[in-house]
PDB file of C-alpha atoms and ligand atoms in Angstrom:
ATOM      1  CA  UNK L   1       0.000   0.000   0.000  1.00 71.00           C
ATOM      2  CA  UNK L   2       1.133   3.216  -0.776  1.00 90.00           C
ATOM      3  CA  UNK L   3       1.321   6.279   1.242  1.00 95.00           C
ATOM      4  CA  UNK L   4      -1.171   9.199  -0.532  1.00 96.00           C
ATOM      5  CA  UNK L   5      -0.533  12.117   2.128  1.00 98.00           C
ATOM      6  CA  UNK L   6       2.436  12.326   4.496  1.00 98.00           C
ATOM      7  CA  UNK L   7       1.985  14.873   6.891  1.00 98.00           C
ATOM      8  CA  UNK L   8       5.090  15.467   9.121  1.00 97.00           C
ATOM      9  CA  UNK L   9       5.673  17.417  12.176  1.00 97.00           C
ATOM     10  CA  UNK L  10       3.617  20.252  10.550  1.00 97.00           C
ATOM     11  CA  UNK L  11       2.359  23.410  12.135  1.00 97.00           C
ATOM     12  CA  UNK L  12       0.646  26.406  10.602  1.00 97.00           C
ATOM     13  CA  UNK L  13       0.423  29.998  12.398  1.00 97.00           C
ATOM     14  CA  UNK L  14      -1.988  33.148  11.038  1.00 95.00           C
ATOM     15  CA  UNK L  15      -1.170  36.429  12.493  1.00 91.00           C
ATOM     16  CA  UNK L  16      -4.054  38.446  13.325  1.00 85.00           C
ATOM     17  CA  UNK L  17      -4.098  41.882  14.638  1.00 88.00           C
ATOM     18  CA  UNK L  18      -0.601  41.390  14.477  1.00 89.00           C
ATOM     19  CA  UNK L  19      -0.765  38.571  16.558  1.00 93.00           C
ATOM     20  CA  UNK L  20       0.463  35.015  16.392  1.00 93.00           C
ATOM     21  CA  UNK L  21      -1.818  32.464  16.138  1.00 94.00           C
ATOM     22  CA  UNK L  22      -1.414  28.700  16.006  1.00 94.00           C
ATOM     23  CA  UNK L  23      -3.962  26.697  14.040  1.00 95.00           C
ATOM     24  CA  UNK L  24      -1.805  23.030  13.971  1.00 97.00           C
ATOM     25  CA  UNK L  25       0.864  22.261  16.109  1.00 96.00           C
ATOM     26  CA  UNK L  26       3.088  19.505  14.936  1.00 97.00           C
ATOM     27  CA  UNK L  27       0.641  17.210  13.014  1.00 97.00           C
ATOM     28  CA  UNK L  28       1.772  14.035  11.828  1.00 97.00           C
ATOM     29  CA  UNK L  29      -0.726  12.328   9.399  1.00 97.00           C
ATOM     30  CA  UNK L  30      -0.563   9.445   6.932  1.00 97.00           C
ATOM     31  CA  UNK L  31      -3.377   8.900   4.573  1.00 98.00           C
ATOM     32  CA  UNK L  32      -2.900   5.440   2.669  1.00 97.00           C
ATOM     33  CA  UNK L  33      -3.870   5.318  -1.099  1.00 96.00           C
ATOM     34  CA  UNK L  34      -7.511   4.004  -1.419  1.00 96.00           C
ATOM     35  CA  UNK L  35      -8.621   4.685   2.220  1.00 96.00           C
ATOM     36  CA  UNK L  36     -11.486   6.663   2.938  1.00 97.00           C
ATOM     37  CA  UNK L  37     -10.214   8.636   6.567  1.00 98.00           C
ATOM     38  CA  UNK L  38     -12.549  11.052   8.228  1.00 98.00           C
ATOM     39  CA  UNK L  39     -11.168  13.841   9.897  1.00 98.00           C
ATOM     40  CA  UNK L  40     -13.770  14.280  12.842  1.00 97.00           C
ATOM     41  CA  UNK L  41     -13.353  16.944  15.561  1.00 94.00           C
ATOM     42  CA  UNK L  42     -14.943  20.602  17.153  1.00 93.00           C
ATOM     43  CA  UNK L  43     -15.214  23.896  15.712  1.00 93.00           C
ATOM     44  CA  UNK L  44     -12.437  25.671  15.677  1.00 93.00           C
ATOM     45  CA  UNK L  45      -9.513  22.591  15.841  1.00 94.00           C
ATOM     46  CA  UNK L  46      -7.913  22.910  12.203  1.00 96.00           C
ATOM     47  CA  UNK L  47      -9.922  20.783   9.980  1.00 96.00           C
ATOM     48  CA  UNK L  48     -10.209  23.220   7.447  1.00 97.00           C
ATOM     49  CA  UNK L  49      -6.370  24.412   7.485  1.00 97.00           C
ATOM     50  CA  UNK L  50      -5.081  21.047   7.626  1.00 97.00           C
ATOM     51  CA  UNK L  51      -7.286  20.522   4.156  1.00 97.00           C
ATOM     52  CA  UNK L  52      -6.331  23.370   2.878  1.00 97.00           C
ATOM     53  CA  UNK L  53      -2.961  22.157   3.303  1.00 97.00           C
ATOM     54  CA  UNK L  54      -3.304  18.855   1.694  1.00 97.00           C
ATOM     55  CA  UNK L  55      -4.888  20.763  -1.355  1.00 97.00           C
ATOM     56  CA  UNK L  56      -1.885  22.951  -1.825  1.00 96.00           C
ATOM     57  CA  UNK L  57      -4.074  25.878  -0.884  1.00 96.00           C
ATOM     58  CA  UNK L  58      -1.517  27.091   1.987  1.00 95.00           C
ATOM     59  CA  UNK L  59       1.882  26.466   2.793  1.00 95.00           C
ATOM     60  CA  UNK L  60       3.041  24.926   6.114  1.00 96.00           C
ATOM     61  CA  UNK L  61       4.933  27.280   8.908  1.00 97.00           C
ATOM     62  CA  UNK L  62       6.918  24.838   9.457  1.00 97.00           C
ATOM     63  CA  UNK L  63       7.085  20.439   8.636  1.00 97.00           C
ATOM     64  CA  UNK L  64       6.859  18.784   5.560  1.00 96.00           C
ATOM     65  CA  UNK L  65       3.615  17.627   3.258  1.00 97.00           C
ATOM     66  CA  UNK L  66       3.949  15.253   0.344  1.00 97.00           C
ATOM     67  CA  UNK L  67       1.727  13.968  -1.991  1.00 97.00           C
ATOM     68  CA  UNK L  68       2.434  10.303  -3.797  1.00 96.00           C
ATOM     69  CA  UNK L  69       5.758  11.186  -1.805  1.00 95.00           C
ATOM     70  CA  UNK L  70       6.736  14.616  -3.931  1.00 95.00           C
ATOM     71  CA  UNK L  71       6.282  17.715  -1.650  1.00 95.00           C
ATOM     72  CA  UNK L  72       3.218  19.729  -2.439  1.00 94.00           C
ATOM     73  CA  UNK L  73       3.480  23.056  -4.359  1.00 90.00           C
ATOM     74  CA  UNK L  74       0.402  23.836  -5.649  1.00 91.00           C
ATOM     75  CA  UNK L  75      -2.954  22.824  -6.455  1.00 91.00           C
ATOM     76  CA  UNK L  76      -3.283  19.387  -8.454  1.00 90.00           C
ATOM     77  CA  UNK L  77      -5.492  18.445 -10.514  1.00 89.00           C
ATOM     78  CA  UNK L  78      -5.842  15.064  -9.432  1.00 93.00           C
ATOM     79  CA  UNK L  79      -6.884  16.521  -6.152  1.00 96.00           C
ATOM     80  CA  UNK L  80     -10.719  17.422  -5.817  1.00 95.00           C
ATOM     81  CA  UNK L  81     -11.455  19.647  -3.248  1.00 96.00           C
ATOM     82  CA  UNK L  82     -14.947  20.377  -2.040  1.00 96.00           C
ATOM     83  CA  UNK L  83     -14.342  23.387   0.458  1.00 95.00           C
ATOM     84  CA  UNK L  84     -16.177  24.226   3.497  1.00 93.00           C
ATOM     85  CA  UNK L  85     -17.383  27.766   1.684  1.00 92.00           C
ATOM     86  CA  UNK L  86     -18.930  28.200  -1.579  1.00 89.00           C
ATOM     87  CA  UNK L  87     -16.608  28.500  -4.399  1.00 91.00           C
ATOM     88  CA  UNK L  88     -19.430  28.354  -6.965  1.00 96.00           C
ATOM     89  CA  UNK L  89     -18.919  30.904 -10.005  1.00 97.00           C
ATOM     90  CA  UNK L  90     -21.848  32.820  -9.267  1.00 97.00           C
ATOM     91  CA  UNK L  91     -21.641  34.173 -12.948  1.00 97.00           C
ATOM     92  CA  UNK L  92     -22.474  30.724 -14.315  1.00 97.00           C
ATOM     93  CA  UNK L  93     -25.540  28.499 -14.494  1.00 97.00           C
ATOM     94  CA  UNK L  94     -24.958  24.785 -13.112  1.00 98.00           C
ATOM     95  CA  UNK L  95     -24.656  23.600 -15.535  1.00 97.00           C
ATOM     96  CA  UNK L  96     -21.587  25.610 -16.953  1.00 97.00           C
ATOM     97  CA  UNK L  97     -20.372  25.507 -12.901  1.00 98.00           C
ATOM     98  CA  UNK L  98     -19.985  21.632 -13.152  1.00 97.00           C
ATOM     99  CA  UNK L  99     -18.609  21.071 -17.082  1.00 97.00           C
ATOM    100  CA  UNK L 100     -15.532  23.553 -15.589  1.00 95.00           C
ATOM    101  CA  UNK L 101     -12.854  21.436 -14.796  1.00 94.00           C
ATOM    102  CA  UNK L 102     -13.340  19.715 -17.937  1.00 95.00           C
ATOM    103  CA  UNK L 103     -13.823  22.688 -20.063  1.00 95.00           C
ATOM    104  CA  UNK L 104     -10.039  23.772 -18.314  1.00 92.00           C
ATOM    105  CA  UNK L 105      -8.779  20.215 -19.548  1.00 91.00           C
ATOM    106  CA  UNK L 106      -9.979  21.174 -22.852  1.00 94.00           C
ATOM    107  CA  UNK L 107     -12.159  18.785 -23.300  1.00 94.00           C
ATOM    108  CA  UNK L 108     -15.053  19.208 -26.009  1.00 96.00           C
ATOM    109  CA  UNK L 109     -18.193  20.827 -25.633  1.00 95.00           C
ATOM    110  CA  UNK L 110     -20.237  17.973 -26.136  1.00 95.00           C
ATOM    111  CA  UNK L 111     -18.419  15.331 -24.325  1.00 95.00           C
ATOM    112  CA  UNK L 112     -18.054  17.647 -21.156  1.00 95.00           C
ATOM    113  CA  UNK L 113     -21.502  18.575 -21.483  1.00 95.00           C
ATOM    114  CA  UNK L 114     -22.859  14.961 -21.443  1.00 95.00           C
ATOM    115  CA  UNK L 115     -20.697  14.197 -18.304  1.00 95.00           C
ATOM    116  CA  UNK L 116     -21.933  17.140 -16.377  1.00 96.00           C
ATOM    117  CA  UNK L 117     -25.385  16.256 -17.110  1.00 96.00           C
ATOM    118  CA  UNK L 118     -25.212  12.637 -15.392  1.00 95.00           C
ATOM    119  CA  UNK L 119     -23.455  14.249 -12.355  1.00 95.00           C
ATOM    120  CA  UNK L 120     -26.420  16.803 -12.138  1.00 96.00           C
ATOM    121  CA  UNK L 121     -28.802  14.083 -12.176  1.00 95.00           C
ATOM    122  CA  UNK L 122     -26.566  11.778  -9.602  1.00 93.00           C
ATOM    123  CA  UNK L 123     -27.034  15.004  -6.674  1.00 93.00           C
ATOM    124  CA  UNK L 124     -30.597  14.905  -7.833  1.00 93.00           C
ATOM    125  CA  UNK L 125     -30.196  18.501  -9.516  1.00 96.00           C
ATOM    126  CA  UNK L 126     -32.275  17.946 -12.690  1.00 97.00           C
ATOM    127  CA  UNK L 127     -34.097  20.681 -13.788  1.00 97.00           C
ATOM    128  CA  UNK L 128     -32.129  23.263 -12.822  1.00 98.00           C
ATOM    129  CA  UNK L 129     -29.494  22.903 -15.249  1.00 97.00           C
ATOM    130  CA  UNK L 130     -29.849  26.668 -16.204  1.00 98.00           C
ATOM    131  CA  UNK L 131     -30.161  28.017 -12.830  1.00 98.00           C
ATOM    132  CA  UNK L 132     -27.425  30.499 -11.043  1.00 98.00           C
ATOM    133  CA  UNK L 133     -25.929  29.790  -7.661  1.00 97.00           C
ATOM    134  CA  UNK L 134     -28.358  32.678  -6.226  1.00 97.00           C
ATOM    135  CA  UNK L 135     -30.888  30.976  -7.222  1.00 97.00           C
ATOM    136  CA  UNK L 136     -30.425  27.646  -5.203  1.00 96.00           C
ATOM    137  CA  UNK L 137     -30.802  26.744  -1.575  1.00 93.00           C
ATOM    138  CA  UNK L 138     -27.564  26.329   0.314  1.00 91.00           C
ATOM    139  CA  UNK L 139     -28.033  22.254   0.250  1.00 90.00           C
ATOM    140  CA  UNK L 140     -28.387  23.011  -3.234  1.00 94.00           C
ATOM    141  CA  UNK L 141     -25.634  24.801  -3.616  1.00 94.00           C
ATOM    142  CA  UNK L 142     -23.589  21.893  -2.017  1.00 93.00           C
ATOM    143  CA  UNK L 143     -24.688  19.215  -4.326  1.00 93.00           C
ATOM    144  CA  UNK L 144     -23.600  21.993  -7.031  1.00 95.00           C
ATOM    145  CA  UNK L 145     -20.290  21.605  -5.570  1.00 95.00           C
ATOM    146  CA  UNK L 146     -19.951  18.091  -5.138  1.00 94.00           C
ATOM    147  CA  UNK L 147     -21.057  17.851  -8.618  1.00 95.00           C
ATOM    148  CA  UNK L 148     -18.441  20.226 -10.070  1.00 96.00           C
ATOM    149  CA  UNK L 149     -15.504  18.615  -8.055  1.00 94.00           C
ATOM    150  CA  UNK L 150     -16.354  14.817  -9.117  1.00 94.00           C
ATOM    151  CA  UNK L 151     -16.536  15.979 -12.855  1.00 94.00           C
ATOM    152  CA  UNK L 152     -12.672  16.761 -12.642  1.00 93.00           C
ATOM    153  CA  UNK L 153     -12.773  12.908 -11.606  1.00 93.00           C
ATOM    154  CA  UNK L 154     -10.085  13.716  -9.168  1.00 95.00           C
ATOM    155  CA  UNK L 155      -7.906  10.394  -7.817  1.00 96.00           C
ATOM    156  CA  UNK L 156      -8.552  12.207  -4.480  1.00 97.00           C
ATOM    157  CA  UNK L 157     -11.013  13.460  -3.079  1.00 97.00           C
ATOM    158  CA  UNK L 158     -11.045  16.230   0.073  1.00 98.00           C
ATOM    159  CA  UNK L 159     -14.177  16.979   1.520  1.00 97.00           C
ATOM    160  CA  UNK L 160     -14.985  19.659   4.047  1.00 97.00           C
ATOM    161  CA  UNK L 161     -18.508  18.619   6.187  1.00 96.00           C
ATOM    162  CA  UNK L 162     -20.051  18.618   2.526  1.00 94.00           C
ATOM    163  CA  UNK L 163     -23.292  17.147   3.750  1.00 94.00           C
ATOM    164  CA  UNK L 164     -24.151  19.322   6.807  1.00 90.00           C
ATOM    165  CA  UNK L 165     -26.679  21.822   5.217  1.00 82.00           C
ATOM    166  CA  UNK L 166     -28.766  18.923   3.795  1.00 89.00           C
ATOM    167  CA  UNK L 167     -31.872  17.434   5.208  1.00 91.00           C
ATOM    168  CA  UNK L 168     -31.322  14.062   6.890  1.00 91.00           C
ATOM    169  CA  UNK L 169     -32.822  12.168   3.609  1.00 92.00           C
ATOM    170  CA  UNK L 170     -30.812  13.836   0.950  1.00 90.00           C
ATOM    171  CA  UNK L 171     -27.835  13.145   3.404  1.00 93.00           C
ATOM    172  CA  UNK L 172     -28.405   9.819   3.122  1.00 92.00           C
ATOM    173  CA  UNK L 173     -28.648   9.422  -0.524  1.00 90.00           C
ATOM    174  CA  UNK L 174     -25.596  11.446  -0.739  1.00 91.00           C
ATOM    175  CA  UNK L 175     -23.342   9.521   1.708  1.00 94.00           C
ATOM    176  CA  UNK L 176     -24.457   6.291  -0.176  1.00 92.00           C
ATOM    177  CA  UNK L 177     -23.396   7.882  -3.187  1.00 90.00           C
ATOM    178  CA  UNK L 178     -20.694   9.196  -2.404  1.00 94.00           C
ATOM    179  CA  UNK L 179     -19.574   5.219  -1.265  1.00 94.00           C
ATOM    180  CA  UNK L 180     -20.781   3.757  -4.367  1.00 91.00           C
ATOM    181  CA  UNK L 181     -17.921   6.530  -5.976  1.00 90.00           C
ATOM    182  CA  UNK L 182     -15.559   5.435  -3.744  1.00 93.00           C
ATOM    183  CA  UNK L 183     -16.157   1.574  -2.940  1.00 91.00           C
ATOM    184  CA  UNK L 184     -13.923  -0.773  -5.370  1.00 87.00           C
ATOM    185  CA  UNK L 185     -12.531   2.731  -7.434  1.00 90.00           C
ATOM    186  CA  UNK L 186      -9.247   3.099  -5.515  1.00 92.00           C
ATOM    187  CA  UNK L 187      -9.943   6.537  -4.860  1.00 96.00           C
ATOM    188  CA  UNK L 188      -8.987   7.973  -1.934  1.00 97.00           C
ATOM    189  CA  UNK L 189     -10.954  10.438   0.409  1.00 98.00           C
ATOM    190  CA  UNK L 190     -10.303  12.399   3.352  1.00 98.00           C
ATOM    191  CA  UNK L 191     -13.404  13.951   4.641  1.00 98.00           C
ATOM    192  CA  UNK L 192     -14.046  16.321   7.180  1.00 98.00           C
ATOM    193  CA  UNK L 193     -17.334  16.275  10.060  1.00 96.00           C
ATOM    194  CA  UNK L 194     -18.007  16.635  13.638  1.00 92.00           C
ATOM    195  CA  UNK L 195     -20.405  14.589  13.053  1.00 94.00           C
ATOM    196  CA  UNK L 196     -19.807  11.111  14.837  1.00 95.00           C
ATOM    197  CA  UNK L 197     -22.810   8.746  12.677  1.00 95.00           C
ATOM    198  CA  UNK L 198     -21.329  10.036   9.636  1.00 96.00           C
ATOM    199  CA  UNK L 199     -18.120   8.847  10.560  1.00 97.00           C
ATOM    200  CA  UNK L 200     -19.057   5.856  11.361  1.00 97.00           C
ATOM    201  CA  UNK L 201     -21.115   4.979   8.336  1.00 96.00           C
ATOM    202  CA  UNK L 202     -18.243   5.954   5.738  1.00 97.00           C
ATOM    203  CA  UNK L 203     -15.216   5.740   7.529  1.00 97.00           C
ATOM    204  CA  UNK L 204     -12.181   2.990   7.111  1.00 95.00           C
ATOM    205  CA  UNK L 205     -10.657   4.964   9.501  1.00 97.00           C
ATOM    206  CA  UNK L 206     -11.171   8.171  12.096  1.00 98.00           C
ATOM    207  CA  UNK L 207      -8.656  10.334  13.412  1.00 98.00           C
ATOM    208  CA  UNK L 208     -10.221  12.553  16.062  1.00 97.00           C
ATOM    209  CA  UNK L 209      -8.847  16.375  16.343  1.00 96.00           C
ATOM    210  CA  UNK L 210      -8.279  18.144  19.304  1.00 94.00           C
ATOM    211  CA  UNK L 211      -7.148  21.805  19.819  1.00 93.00           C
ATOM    212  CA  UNK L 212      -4.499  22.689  17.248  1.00 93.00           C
ATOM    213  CA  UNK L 213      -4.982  19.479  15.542  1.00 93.00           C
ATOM    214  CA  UNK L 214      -3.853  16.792  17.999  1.00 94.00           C
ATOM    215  CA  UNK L 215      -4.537  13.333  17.311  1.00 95.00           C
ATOM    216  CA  UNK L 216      -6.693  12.628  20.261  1.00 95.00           C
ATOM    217  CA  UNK L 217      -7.632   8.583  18.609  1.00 96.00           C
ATOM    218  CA  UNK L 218      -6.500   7.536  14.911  1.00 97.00           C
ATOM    219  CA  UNK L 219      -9.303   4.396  14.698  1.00 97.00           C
ATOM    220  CA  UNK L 220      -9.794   2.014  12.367  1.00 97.00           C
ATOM    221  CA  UNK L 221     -13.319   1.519  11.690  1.00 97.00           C
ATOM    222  CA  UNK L 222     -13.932  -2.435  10.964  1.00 94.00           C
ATOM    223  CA  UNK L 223     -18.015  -2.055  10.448  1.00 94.00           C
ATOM    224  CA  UNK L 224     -18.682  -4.498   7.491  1.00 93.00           C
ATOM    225  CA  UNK L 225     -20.093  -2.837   4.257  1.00 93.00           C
ATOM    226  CA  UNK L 226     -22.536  -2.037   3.233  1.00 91.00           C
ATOM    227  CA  UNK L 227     -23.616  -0.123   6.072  1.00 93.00           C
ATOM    228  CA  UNK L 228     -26.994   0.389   6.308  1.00 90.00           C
ATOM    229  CA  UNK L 229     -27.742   3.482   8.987  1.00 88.00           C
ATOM    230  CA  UNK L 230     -30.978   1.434  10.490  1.00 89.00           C
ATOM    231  CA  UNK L 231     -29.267  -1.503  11.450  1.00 90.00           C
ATOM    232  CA  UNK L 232     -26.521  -0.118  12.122  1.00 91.00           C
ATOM    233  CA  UNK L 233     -27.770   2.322  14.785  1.00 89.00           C
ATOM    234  CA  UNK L 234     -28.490  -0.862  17.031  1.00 92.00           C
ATOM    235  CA  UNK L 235     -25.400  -3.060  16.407  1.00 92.00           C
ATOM    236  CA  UNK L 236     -23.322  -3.169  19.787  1.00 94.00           C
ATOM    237  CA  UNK L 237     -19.870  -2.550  17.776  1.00 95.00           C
ATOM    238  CA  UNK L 238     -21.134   0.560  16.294  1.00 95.00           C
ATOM    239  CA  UNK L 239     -22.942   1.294  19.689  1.00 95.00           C
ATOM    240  CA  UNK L 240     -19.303   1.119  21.439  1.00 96.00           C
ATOM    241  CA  UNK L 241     -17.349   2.803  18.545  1.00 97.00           C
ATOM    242  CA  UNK L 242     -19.654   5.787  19.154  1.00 97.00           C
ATOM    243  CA  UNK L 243     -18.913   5.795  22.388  1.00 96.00           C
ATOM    244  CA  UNK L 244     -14.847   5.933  21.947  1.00 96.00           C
ATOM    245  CA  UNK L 245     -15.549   8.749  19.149  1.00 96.00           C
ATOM    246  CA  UNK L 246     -17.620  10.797  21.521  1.00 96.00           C
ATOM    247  CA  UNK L 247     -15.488  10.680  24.392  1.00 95.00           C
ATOM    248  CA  UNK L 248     -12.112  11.312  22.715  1.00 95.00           C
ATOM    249  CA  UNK L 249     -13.836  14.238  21.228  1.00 93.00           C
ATOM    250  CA  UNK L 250     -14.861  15.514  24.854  1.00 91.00           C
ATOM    251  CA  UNK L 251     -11.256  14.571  26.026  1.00 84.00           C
ATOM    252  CA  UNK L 252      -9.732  16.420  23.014  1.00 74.00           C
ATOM    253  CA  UNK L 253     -11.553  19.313  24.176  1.00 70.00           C
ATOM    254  CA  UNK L 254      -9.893  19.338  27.524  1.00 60.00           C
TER     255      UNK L 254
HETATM  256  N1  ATP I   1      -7.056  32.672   7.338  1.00 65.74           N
HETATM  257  C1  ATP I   1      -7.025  32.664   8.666  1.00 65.74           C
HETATM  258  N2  ATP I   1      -6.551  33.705   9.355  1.00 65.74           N
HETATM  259  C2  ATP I   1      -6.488  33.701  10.691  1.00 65.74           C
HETATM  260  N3  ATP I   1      -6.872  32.673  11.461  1.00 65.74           N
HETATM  261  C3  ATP I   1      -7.367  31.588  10.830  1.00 65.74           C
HETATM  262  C4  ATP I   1      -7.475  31.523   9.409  1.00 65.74           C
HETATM  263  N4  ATP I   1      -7.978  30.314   9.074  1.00 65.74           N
HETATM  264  C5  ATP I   1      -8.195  29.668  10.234  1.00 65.74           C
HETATM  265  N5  ATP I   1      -7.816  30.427  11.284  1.00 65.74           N
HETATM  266  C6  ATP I   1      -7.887  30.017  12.693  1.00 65.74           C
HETATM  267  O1  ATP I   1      -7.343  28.730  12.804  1.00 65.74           O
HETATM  268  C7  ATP I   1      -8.082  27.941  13.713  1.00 65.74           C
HETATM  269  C8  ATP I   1      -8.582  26.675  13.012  1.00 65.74           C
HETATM  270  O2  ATP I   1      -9.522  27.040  12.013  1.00 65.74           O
HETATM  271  P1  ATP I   1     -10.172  25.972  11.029  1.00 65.74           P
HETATM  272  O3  ATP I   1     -10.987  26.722  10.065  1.00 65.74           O
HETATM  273  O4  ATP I   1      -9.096  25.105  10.495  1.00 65.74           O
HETATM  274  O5  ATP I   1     -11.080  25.137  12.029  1.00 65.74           O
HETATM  275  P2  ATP I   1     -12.116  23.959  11.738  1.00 65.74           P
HETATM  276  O6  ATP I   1     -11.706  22.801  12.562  1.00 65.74           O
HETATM  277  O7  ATP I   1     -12.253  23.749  10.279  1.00 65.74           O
HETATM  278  O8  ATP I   1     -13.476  24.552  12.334  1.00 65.74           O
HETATM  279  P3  ATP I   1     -15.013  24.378  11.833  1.00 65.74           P
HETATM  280  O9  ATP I   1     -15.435  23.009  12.266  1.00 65.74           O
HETATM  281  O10 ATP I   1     -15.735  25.455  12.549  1.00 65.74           O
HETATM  282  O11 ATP I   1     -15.028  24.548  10.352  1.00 65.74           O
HETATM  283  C9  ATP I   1      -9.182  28.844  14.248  1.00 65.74           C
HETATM  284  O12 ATP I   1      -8.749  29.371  15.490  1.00 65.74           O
HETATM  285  C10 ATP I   1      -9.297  29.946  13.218  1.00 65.74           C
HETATM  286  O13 ATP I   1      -9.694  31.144  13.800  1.00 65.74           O
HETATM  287 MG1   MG I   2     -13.758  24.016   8.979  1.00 65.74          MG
END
């Protein structure tokens, strides 16, 4: 198995008001090709940055970050990143929102067009093909966003809680789509919540955050697949691997 993301010893400061302030401290973090890993933790622990620094967003302060073992530069291509805000050009319909990482490939009008069709279908966004971001709901919005980072057909895939402004059925339908994506494709995901079900019903593996990104519990998640959220819900090993999850997210908080 190869190593995707090798995070070492890295820390990231922002100065505000002229002020230092730490966001990571020292993160170490291996993400092995193929694995889906969610990133689970509060508000406020580094989530975000620590994406943003596996995109090639941000630079470290200080450590290293390589990708496929070269040191990351820039943005890649292969590298989908759905980010916590909107990045949605407002200026284009959907449609035109989700054929754009193709149309920068330079790939045909047809093809591209054909491809971002399906995807606008798959997050259930038929019909408003021609509509502008303003136009949607926020879940909308999302699914807009999910749509236009899967038609780059990125090898990886970073997501930032991209399900938490849907209701609790398109969530579902999502997540499960999102696995059938993943399962058997090689891809791999990281994927950011604080939510502890989600976790559990996608994850391989969990690394819980704590304050400035410290690895409270790196767990492997051995539920079998598929996971159905009913059943689950009621089997004892998901019962005590919620349990571990919540309280190393109340001990990371101490
Ligand atoms: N561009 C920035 N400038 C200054 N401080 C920042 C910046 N980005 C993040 N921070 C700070 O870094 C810390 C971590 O922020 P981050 O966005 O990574 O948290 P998060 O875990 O993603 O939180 P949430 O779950 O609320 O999205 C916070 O204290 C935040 O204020
Ligand atoms: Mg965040």
């Amino acid at each position: 198995m190869t190593t995707q993301f090798a995070v070492r010893k890295v820390s990231k400061h922002f100065s505000k008001d002229g002020e230092d302030l730490v966001a990571l401290r020292e993160v170490d973090l291996d993400v092995e090709e193929g694995s889906f890993v969610v990133l689970l933790g509060r508000s406020g622990c580094g989530k975000s940055t620590l994406l943003n620094l596996l995109a090639g967003l941000t630079t470290a302060t200080s450590g290293a970050i390589t990708y496929q073992g070269e040191k990351i530069t820039d943005v890649r291509t292969q590298v989908g990143y759905l980010t916590q805000q909107d990045t949605l050009m407002p200026w284009r319909d959907v449609q035109r929102n989700v054929e754009m990482p193709r149309e920068l490939r330079g790939e045909r009008r047809e093809v591209r067009r054909a491809a971002a069709g399906q995807l606008i279908e798959r997050v259930g966004l038929s019909g408003f093909e021609k509509s502008y971001p303003r136009e949607l709901s926020g879940g909308m919005r999302r699914r807009a966003s999910l749509a236009r980072m899967l038609s780059g057909d990125p090898e990886t895939l970073l997501l930032d809680e991209p399900f938490s402004a849907l209701d609790a059925q398109l969530r579902t339908e999502l997540q499960a789509e999102l696995l059938r994506l993943w399962a058997g494709s090689g891809r791999t995901v990281v994927f950011v919540t604080h939510d502890i079900e989600e976790a559990l019903l996608l994850a391989d593996r969990v690394v819980v955050l704590g304050p400035l990104g410290r690895i409270v519990l790196d767990q492997e998640i051995d539920l079998p697949r598929p996971r159905d959220p009913d059943d689950m819900r009621v089997a004892p090993h998901f019962v005590a691997l919620h349990r571990q999850l919540s309280a190393a997210l109340k001990e990371g908080a101490l």
